Amino acid sequence: MPVDQHIAALLAMAQQADLPPMYEGTPDVGRAQYLAMTTGLRGPEQVVPVGSTEDITVPGAEGDLPARVYRPEGEGPFPTVVFFHGGGWVIGDLETHDNMARHVCRGADAVVVSVDYRLAPEHPFPAAADDAVASARWIAAHLHRFGGDDRLAVAGDSAGGNLSAVVAQTLHAEGTALTGQLLIYPAVDAEGEYASRVENARGYFLEQPTMDWFYGHYAGAWEDAKDPRLAPLHGKDLSQQPPTVIVTAEFDPLRDEGEAYGEALRAAGVEVDVTRYDGLIHGFFDMGTISPAAQQAIDETCARFRQTLHG
C-alpha cells in the first residue's frame, strides 16, 4: 500500500526544507537536529499522561547513567520495563524518547525505567551494550523500588531494540528470567543482506547512508559483525528467550531483519508476536500526533505488550 498520507506530507515537508542530511554532519549536530525534530515539535497537550515521573541515576558499566522512571496511574504492583531509546547508538536521549516511554507505561500498564546509555563515537561499541546490560542487572536486583513484583521486561526502538535483545540474551544466560520483550523496528543484524534495505534505502526518514554513518561511529572498528552483542540475530541459543512482541514498518530499511529475528525466535520455540504495519515508516512510534494510522499502531502494540506482561 502507499505511504500513509499524513506521513507522506511530513516527508514532503522535510524534503522541501532541503536540510543537509544527518550523515554529512557531526554527531553533535545530528543530536541537536533529532532533539528539535522530537521535543521541539511537541506541545504540552501532546505529552502522553502517566501517573508520575522521576529522574534518577542507575549504574552503568563505567559509572552512573541518567534514567527516568515512569509510573502508571493506579495501585501496583506493576511489571517493570527497562526501556532503551533508538538513534543508531549515536543520537537520542531521555527527552527525544519521552513520549515513547510514556506510551509504553500507559499502554502496557507498567513502570518504565528509561536508561540514557553512553553514545558513540565518544563511547564506541560495546559501551552502549555494556551500559544496557549493567543497568538492567541493577534494576533486576531492585525491582521492589520500581514495579514491586518479579515481572521484568525490556523494550526499545531501533538501536534500543538492538540493546533490548542483547540484554534479554545476556540476562537469560546469567539466570535472570524476563517476562517479555518489546522490539520496535529493531536493528538486529549489522551486515545482513535484506531486500528492505534496498527497497527502502532512500526517502523514508531512515536512509542507508545514515545507517552506515551510525554503524561507522558505533562499531566501524569492530571486526566481528556477527558478535551477538552487536547482531543479536546471531545469538547462539535463542530457545529460552522471553515472549516477544516485534513490530516493523513496511517502508523501513530495518523491516526484514526485525522479521527475521522473529522467525529465528519462533524456530527456537519462543512465543513471538510479529506485526508489520503497512504504510508506515521507521520512527512511526513517535508519529501518533500527526498520523492516526501511526497512533493506532502504537496503541495496538502497547496492548499486545500489556497482554504479554499481564497475561
mmCIF file of C-alpha atoms in Angstrom:
data_model
loop_
_atom_site.group_PDB
_atom_site.id
_atom_site.type_symbol
_atom_site.label_atom_id
_atom_site.label_comp_id
_atom_site.label_asym_id
_atom_site.label_seq_id
_atom_site.Cartn_x
_atom_site.Cartn_y
_atom_site.Cartn_z
ATOM 1 C CA MET A 1 0.000 0.000 0.000
ATOM 2 C CA PRO A 2 1.187 3.621 -0.362
ATOM 3 C CA VAL A 3 2.828 5.562 2.446
ATOM 4 C CA ASP A 4 0.280 6.862 4.944
ATOM 5 C CA GLN A 5 -0.911 10.227 3.639
ATOM 6 C CA HIS A 6 -0.098 12.110 6.848
ATOM 7 C CA ILE A 7 3.423 10.709 6.970
ATOM 8 C CA ALA A 8 3.844 11.349 3.226
ATOM 9 C CA ALA A 9 3.058 15.008 3.882
ATOM 10 C CA LEU A 10 5.711 15.078 6.616
ATOM 11 C CA LEU A 11 8.282 13.534 4.285
ATOM 12 C CA ALA A 12 7.424 16.096 1.604
ATOM 13 C CA MET A 13 7.876 18.954 4.072
ATOM 14 C CA ALA A 14 11.245 17.566 5.145
ATOM 15 C CA GLN A 15 12.342 17.326 1.518
ATOM 16 C CA GLN A 16 11.221 20.898 0.784
ATOM 17 C CA ALA A 17 13.161 22.159 3.802
ATOM 18 C CA ASP A 18 16.308 20.998 1.977
ATOM 19 C CA LEU A 19 18.290 20.473 5.165
ATOM 20 C CA PRO A 20 21.673 18.753 4.848
ATOM 21 C CA PRO A 21 21.405 15.031 5.611
ATOM 22 C CA MET A 22 22.485 13.913 9.044
ATOM 23 C CA TYR A 23 25.282 11.749 7.657
ATOM 24 C CA GLU A 24 27.019 14.832 6.281
ATOM 25 C CA GLY A 25 27.262 16.441 9.712
ATOM 26 C CA THR A 26 28.805 15.764 13.082
ATOM 27 C CA PRO A 27 27.205 13.705 15.859
ATOM 28 C CA ASP A 28 26.600 16.870 17.889
ATOM 29 C CA VAL A 29 24.720 18.450 15.001
ATOM 30 C CA GLY A 30 22.761 15.236 14.479
ATOM 31 C CA ARG A 31 21.789 15.153 18.150
ATOM 32 C CA ALA A 32 20.573 18.742 18.031
ATOM 33 C CA GLN A 33 18.573 18.063 14.863
ATOM 34 C CA TYR A 34 16.950 14.986 16.368
ATOM 35 C CA LEU A 35 16.046 16.825 19.559
ATOM 36 C CA ALA A 36 14.469 19.623 17.514
ATOM 37 C CA MET A 37 12.503 17.110 15.420
ATOM 38 C CA THR A 38 11.060 15.415 18.506
ATOM 39 C CA THR A 39 10.698 17.508 21.638
ATOM 40 C CA GLY A 40 10.945 20.748 19.669
ATOM 41 C CA LEU A 41 7.741 19.938 17.777
ATOM 42 C CA ARG A 42 5.797 18.514 20.724
ATOM 43 C CA GLY A 43 3.398 20.802 22.543
ATOM 44 C CA PRO A 44 2.339 20.265 26.182
ATOM 45 C CA GLU A 45 -1.041 18.973 25.018
ATOM 46 C CA GLN A 46 0.696 16.208 23.066
ATOM 47 C CA VAL A 47 2.557 14.735 26.046
ATOM 48 C CA VAL A 48 1.124 11.327 26.925
ATOM 49 C CA PRO A 49 -0.184 11.426 30.508
ATOM 50 C CA VAL A 50 1.129 8.979 33.092
ATOM 51 C CA GLY A 51 0.793 8.749 36.846
ATOM 52 C CA SER A 52 4.176 10.292 37.655
ATOM 53 C CA THR A 53 7.781 10.598 36.514
ATOM 54 C CA GLU A 54 11.040 10.724 38.442
ATOM 55 C CA ASP A 55 14.567 11.413 37.226
ATOM 56 C CA ILE A 56 17.168 9.153 38.837
ATOM 57 C CA THR A 57 20.537 7.588 38.077
ATOM 58 C CA VAL A 58 21.309 3.904 37.623
ATOM 59 C CA PRO A 59 24.682 2.164 37.476
ATOM 60 C CA GLY A 60 26.154 1.668 34.020
ATOM 61 C CA ALA A 61 29.228 -0.278 33.026
ATOM 62 C CA GLU A 62 31.605 2.560 33.925
ATOM 63 C CA GLY A 63 29.609 4.965 36.060
ATOM 64 C CA ASP A 64 26.141 6.241 36.787
ATOM 65 C CA LEU A 65 23.719 6.910 33.944
ATOM 66 C CA PRO A 66 20.740 9.280 33.823
ATOM 67 C CA ALA A 67 17.398 7.482 33.844
ATOM 68 C CA ARG A 68 13.739 8.375 34.127
ATOM 69 C CA VAL A 69 11.061 6.353 35.891
ATOM 70 C CA TYR A 70 7.505 6.467 34.532
ATOM 71 C CA ARG A 71 4.778 5.151 36.805
ATOM 72 C CA PRO A 72 1.259 4.361 35.604
ATOM 73 C CA GLU A 73 -1.875 5.531 37.319
ATOM 74 C CA GLY A 74 -3.415 3.223 39.896
ATOM 75 C CA GLU A 75 -2.114 0.867 42.527
ATOM 76 C CA GLY A 76 0.564 -1.721 41.852
ATOM 77 C CA PRO A 77 2.323 -3.979 41.849
ATOM 78 C CA PHE A 78 3.236 -3.479 38.199
ATOM 79 C CA PRO A 79 5.721 -5.090 35.824
ATOM 80 C CA THR A 80 8.985 -3.186 35.394
ATOM 81 C CA VAL A 81 10.129 -2.467 31.845
ATOM 82 C CA VAL A 82 13.677 -1.282 31.123
ATOM 83 C CA PHE A 83 13.486 0.964 28.049
ATOM 84 C CA PHE A 84 16.367 1.836 25.698
ATOM 85 C CA HIS A 85 15.993 4.658 23.179
ATOM 86 C CA GLY A 86 16.844 4.478 19.499
ATOM 87 C CA GLY A 87 19.081 6.748 17.466
ATOM 88 C CA GLY A 88 21.720 4.498 15.952
ATOM 89 C CA TRP A 89 23.729 4.439 19.220
ATOM 90 C CA VAL A 90 24.831 7.990 18.255
ATOM 91 C CA ILE A 91 21.837 10.301 18.812
ATOM 92 C CA GLY A 92 18.787 10.288 21.071
ATOM 93 C CA ASP A 93 18.305 10.631 24.815
ATOM 94 C CA LEU A 94 15.679 10.642 27.549
ATOM 95 C CA GLU A 95 13.981 13.700 26.081
ATOM 96 C CA THR A 96 13.714 12.552 22.463
ATOM 97 C CA HIS A 97 12.040 9.347 23.618
ATOM 98 C CA ASP A 98 9.983 10.729 26.473
ATOM 99 C CA ASN A 99 6.656 10.176 24.722
ATOM 100 C CA MET A 100 7.599 6.664 23.580
ATOM 101 C CA ALA A 101 8.359 5.661 27.154
ATOM 102 C CA ARG A 102 5.084 7.258 28.243
ATOM 103 C CA HIS A 103 3.170 5.254 25.638
ATOM 104 C CA VAL A 104 4.656 2.001 26.923
ATOM 105 C CA CYS A 105 3.971 2.973 30.544
ATOM 106 C CA ARG A 106 0.371 3.912 29.911
ATOM 107 C CA GLY A 107 -0.485 1.362 27.229
ATOM 108 C CA ALA A 108 1.181 -1.628 28.875
ATOM 109 C CA ASP A 109 0.270 -0.616 32.440
ATOM 110 C CA ALA A 110 3.874 -0.941 33.590
ATOM 111 C CA VAL A 111 6.577 1.010 35.365
ATOM 112 C CA VAL A 112 9.078 2.047 32.707
ATOM 113 C CA VAL A 113 12.700 2.862 33.512
ATOM 114 C CA SER A 114 14.218 4.672 30.524
ATOM 115 C CA VAL A 115 18.025 4.483 30.569
ATOM 116 C CA ASP A 116 20.301 7.064 28.899
ATOM 117 C CA TYR A 117 23.275 4.904 27.905
ATOM 118 C CA ARG A 118 26.587 6.282 26.586
ATOM 119 C CA LEU A 119 26.687 7.261 22.921
ATOM 120 C CA ALA A 120 29.204 6.794 20.123
ATOM 121 C CA PRO A 121 31.598 7.918 18.761
ATOM 122 C CA GLU A 122 32.737 9.169 22.161
ATOM 123 C CA HIS A 123 31.944 5.719 23.531
ATOM 124 C CA PRO A 124 32.056 3.132 20.717
ATOM 125 C CA PHE A 125 30.874 -0.480 20.808
ATOM 126 C CA PRO A 126 30.461 -2.245 23.144
ATOM 127 C CA ALA A 127 29.862 0.705 25.507
ATOM 128 C CA ALA A 128 26.122 1.017 24.820
ATOM 129 C CA ALA A 129 25.594 -2.737 25.120
ATOM 130 C CA ASP A 130 27.643 -2.876 28.319
ATOM 131 C CA ASP A 131 25.650 0.009 29.819
ATOM 132 C CA ALA A 132 22.351 -1.600 28.849
ATOM 133 C CA VAL A 133 23.281 -4.894 30.478
ATOM 134 C CA ALA A 134 24.734 -3.273 33.618
ATOM 135 C CA SER A 135 21.707 -1.038 34.143
ATOM 136 C CA ALA A 136 19.266 -3.887 33.568
ATOM 137 C CA ARG A 137 21.139 -6.097 36.034
ATOM 138 C CA TRP A 138 20.855 -3.408 38.702
ATOM 139 C CA ILE A 139 17.176 -2.756 38.025
ATOM 140 C CA ALA A 140 16.512 -6.507 38.168
ATOM 141 C CA ALA A 141 18.098 -6.579 41.609
ATOM 142 C CA HIS A 142 15.992 -3.642 42.833
ATOM 143 C CA LEU A 143 12.541 -4.391 41.445
ATOM 144 C CA HIS A 144 10.966 -3.526 44.792
ATOM 145 C CA ARG A 145 11.930 0.099 44.088
ATOM 146 C CA PHE A 146 10.093 0.129 40.775
ATOM 147 C CA GLY A 147 7.172 -2.126 39.816
ATOM 148 C CA GLY A 148 7.118 -4.018 43.065
ATOM 149 C CA ASP A 149 6.934 -7.636 41.901
ATOM 150 C CA ASP A 150 9.179 -10.021 39.981
ATOM 151 C CA ARG A 151 7.992 -9.220 36.445
ATOM 152 C CA LEU A 152 10.875 -7.713 34.460
ATOM 153 C CA ALA A 153 10.864 -6.897 30.745
ATOM 154 C CA VAL A 154 12.807 -4.866 28.213
ATOM 155 C CA ALA A 155 11.706 -2.605 25.379
ATOM 156 C CA GLY A 156 13.268 -0.296 22.825
ATOM 157 C CA ASP A 157 13.103 1.047 19.307
ATOM 158 C CA SER A 158 15.676 0.648 16.527
ATOM 159 C CA ALA A 159 19.102 0.728 18.233
ATOM 160 C CA GLY A 160 17.198 0.474 21.506
ATOM 161 C CA GLY A 161 15.538 -2.665 20.189
ATOM 162 C CA ASN A 162 19.024 -3.985 19.499
ATOM 163 C CA LEU A 163 20.076 -3.262 23.073
ATOM 164 C CA SER A 164 16.887 -4.810 24.462
ATOM 165 C CA ALA A 165 17.563 -8.043 22.572
ATOM 166 C CA VAL A 166 21.172 -8.054 23.785
ATOM 167 C CA VAL A 167 20.026 -7.575 27.376
ATOM 168 C CA ALA A 168 17.429 -10.340 27.101
ATOM 169 C CA GLN A 169 20.007 -12.804 25.810
ATOM 170 C CA THR A 170 22.642 -11.828 28.361
ATOM 171 C CA LEU A 171 20.374 -11.828 31.397
ATOM 172 C CA HIS A 172 18.953 -15.210 30.452
ATOM 173 C CA ALA A 173 22.479 -16.624 30.176
ATOM 174 C CA GLU A 174 23.124 -15.294 33.686
ATOM 175 C CA GLY A 175 19.965 -16.863 35.093
ATOM 176 C CA THR A 176 17.681 -13.818 35.252
ATOM 177 C CA ALA A 177 14.304 -14.565 33.729
ATOM 178 C CA LEU A 178 12.355 -11.946 31.791
ATOM 179 C CA THR A 179 8.595 -11.779 31.420
ATOM 180 C CA GLY A 180 8.753 -10.301 27.914
ATOM 181 C CA GLN A 181 10.439 -8.027 25.430
ATOM 182 C CA LEU A 182 9.099 -5.389 23.030
ATOM 183 C CA LEU A 183 11.280 -4.786 19.981
ATOM 184 C CA ILE A 184 10.148 -1.831 17.864
ATOM 185 C CA TYR A 185 11.676 -1.998 14.358
ATOM 186 C CA PRO A 186 14.886 -3.376 15.899
ATOM 187 C CA ALA A 187 18.358 -3.370 14.362
ATOM 188 C CA VAL A 188 19.461 -6.955 14.948
ATOM 189 C CA ASP A 189 21.787 -7.967 12.104
ATOM 190 C CA ALA A 190 24.574 -5.498 11.439
ATOM 191 C CA GLU A 191 25.698 -6.632 7.989
ATOM 192 C CA GLY A 192 22.858 -8.828 6.796
ATOM 193 C CA GLU A 193 21.584 -8.552 3.238
ATOM 194 C CA TYR A 194 17.867 -7.793 3.153
ATOM 195 C CA ALA A 195 15.518 -6.650 0.420
ATOM 196 C CA SER A 196 14.082 -3.932 2.652
ATOM 197 C CA ARG A 197 17.482 -2.257 2.867
ATOM 198 C CA VAL A 198 17.433 -1.884 -0.900
ATOM 199 C CA GLU A 199 13.731 -1.103 -1.365
ATOM 200 C CA ASN A 200 13.656 1.489 1.406
ATOM 201 C CA ALA A 201 17.202 2.822 1.211
ATOM 202 C CA ARG A 202 16.149 6.373 0.377
ATOM 203 C CA GLY A 203 13.235 8.670 1.022
ATOM 204 C CA TYR A 204 11.706 7.225 4.182
ATOM 205 C CA PHE A 205 13.371 9.138 7.021
ATOM 206 C CA LEU A 206 15.979 6.484 7.876
ATOM 207 C CA GLU A 207 18.264 6.141 4.869
ATOM 208 C CA GLN A 208 21.056 3.698 4.128
ATOM 209 C CA PRO A 209 23.824 6.363 4.226
ATOM 210 C CA THR A 210 22.591 7.391 7.676
ATOM 211 C CA MET A 211 22.607 3.770 8.821
ATOM 212 C CA ASP A 212 26.182 3.461 7.584
ATOM 213 C CA TRP A 213 27.070 6.668 9.449
ATOM 214 C CA PHE A 214 25.567 5.319 12.662
ATOM 215 C CA TYR A 215 27.288 1.966 12.342
ATOM 216 C CA GLY A 216 30.613 3.549 11.438
ATOM 217 C CA HIS A 217 30.574 5.680 14.578
ATOM 218 C CA TYR A 218 29.410 2.854 16.828
ATOM 219 C CA ALA A 219 31.146 -0.275 15.590
ATOM 220 C CA GLY A 220 33.127 0.579 12.479
ATOM 221 C CA ALA A 221 36.348 -0.560 14.116
ATOM 222 C CA TRP A 222 34.896 -3.862 15.392
ATOM 223 C CA GLU A 223 35.917 -6.793 13.221
ATOM 224 C CA ASP A 224 33.165 -9.268 14.082
ATOM 225 C CA ALA A 225 29.868 -8.018 12.621
ATOM 226 C CA LYS A 226 28.158 -11.176 13.928
ATOM 227 C CA ASP A 227 29.099 -10.562 17.554
ATOM 228 C CA PRO A 228 25.748 -11.204 19.307
ATOM 229 C CA ARG A 229 26.231 -8.014 21.347
ATOM 230 C CA LEU A 230 26.092 -6.166 18.022
ATOM 231 C CA ALA A 231 23.896 -8.510 15.989
ATOM 232 C CA PRO A 232 21.628 -10.429 18.395
ATOM 233 C CA LEU A 233 20.113 -12.375 15.489
ATOM 234 C CA HIS A 234 23.329 -14.408 15.690
ATOM 235 C CA GLY A 235 22.917 -15.328 19.343
ATOM 236 C CA LYS A 236 24.000 -18.918 19.958
ATOM 237 C CA ASP A 237 20.864 -20.091 21.776
ATOM 238 C CA LEU A 238 17.552 -18.301 21.387
ATOM 239 C CA SER A 239 15.414 -21.098 22.791
ATOM 240 C CA GLN A 240 14.866 -19.583 26.236
ATOM 241 C CA GLN A 241 14.122 -16.014 25.217
ATOM 242 C CA PRO A 242 11.011 -14.462 26.770
ATOM 243 C CA PRO A 243 7.699 -13.992 24.953
ATOM 244 C CA THR A 244 8.416 -11.326 22.359
ATOM 245 C CA VAL A 245 6.437 -8.618 20.598
ATOM 246 C CA ILE A 246 8.093 -7.315 17.418
ATOM 247 C CA VAL A 247 6.698 -4.532 15.252
ATOM 248 C CA THR A 248 8.043 -3.458 11.861
ATOM 249 C CA ALA A 249 7.057 -0.916 9.221
ATOM 250 C CA GLU A 250 6.535 -1.521 5.509
ATOM 251 C CA PHE A 251 8.761 1.350 4.374
ATOM 252 C CA ASP A 252 11.674 0.768 6.754
ATOM 253 C CA PRO A 253 15.179 -0.465 5.847
ATOM 254 C CA LEU A 254 15.151 -2.488 9.092
ATOM 255 C CA ARG A 255 11.872 -4.242 8.308
ATOM 256 C CA ASP A 256 13.237 -7.578 7.108
ATOM 257 C CA GLU A 257 15.858 -8.113 9.802
ATOM 258 C CA GLY A 258 13.314 -7.457 12.547
ATOM 259 C CA GLU A 259 11.025 -10.031 10.989
ATOM 260 C CA ALA A 260 13.956 -12.429 10.532
ATOM 261 C CA TYR A 261 14.631 -12.192 14.267
ATOM 262 C CA GLY A 262 11.003 -13.071 14.924
ATOM 263 C CA GLU A 263 11.329 -16.100 12.647
ATOM 264 C CA ALA A 264 14.526 -17.183 14.405
ATOM 265 C CA LEU A 265 12.886 -16.905 17.820
ATOM 266 C CA ARG A 266 9.822 -18.818 16.659
ATOM 267 C CA ALA A 267 12.010 -21.557 15.184
ATOM 268 C CA ALA A 268 13.716 -21.824 18.578
ATOM 269 C CA GLY A 269 10.347 -22.385 20.258
ATOM 270 C CA VAL A 270 9.809 -18.871 21.627
ATOM 271 C CA GLU A 271 6.344 -17.313 21.753
ATOM 272 C CA VAL A 272 6.514 -14.449 19.237
ATOM 273 C CA ASP A 273 4.034 -11.853 18.005
ATOM 274 C CA VAL A 274 5.341 -10.147 14.838
ATOM 275 C CA THR A 275 3.276 -7.409 13.192
ATOM 276 C CA ARG A 276 4.187 -5.399 10.118
ATOM 277 C CA TYR A 277 2.397 -2.067 9.774
ATOM 278 C CA ASP A 278 1.809 -1.320 6.123
ATOM 279 C CA GLY A 279 2.040 2.282 5.000
ATOM 280 C CA LEU A 280 4.261 3.304 7.922
ATOM 281 C CA ILE A 281 7.952 4.192 8.116
ATOM 282 C CA HIS A 282 10.822 3.943 10.562
ATOM 283 C CA GLY A 283 10.100 6.149 13.565
ATOM 284 C CA PHE A 284 6.319 5.796 13.436
ATOM 285 C CA PHE A 285 6.205 5.079 17.169
ATOM 286 C CA ASP A 286 6.692 8.812 17.727
ATOM 287 C CA MET A 287 4.360 9.972 14.943
ATOM 288 C CA GLY A 288 0.987 9.424 16.550
ATOM 289 C CA THR A 289 0.332 13.145 16.866
ATOM 290 C CA ILE A 290 0.437 13.584 13.078
ATOM 291 C CA SER A 291 -0.824 10.206 11.839
ATOM 292 C CA PRO A 292 -3.941 8.384 13.072
ATOM 293 C CA ALA A 293 -2.584 5.190 11.493
ATOM 294 C CA ALA A 294 0.632 5.517 13.485
ATOM 295 C CA GLN A 295 -1.338 6.150 16.672
ATOM 296 C CA GLN A 296 -3.434 3.065 16.057
ATOM 297 C CA ALA A 297 -0.239 1.033 15.571
ATOM 298 C CA ILE A 298 1.184 2.416 18.822
ATOM 299 C CA ASP A 299 -1.987 1.615 20.748
ATOM 300 C CA GLU A 300 -2.224 -1.904 19.328
ATOM 301 C CA THR A 301 1.450 -2.599 20.019
ATOM 302 C CA CYS A 302 1.233 -1.463 23.637
ATOM 303 C CA ALA A 303 -1.946 -3.516 24.126
ATOM 304 C CA ARG A 304 -0.208 -6.649 22.868
ATOM 305 C CA PHE A 305 2.766 -5.973 25.116
ATOM 306 C CA ARG A 306 0.382 -5.459 28.013
ATOM 307 C CA GLN A 307 -1.099 -8.893 27.348
ATOM 308 C CA THR A 308 2.411 -10.369 27.354
ATOM 309 C CA LEU A 309 3.224 -8.759 30.702
ATOM 310 C CA HIS A 310 -0.103 -9.252 32.475
ATOM 311 C CA GLY A 311 -1.345 -12.471 30.877
#
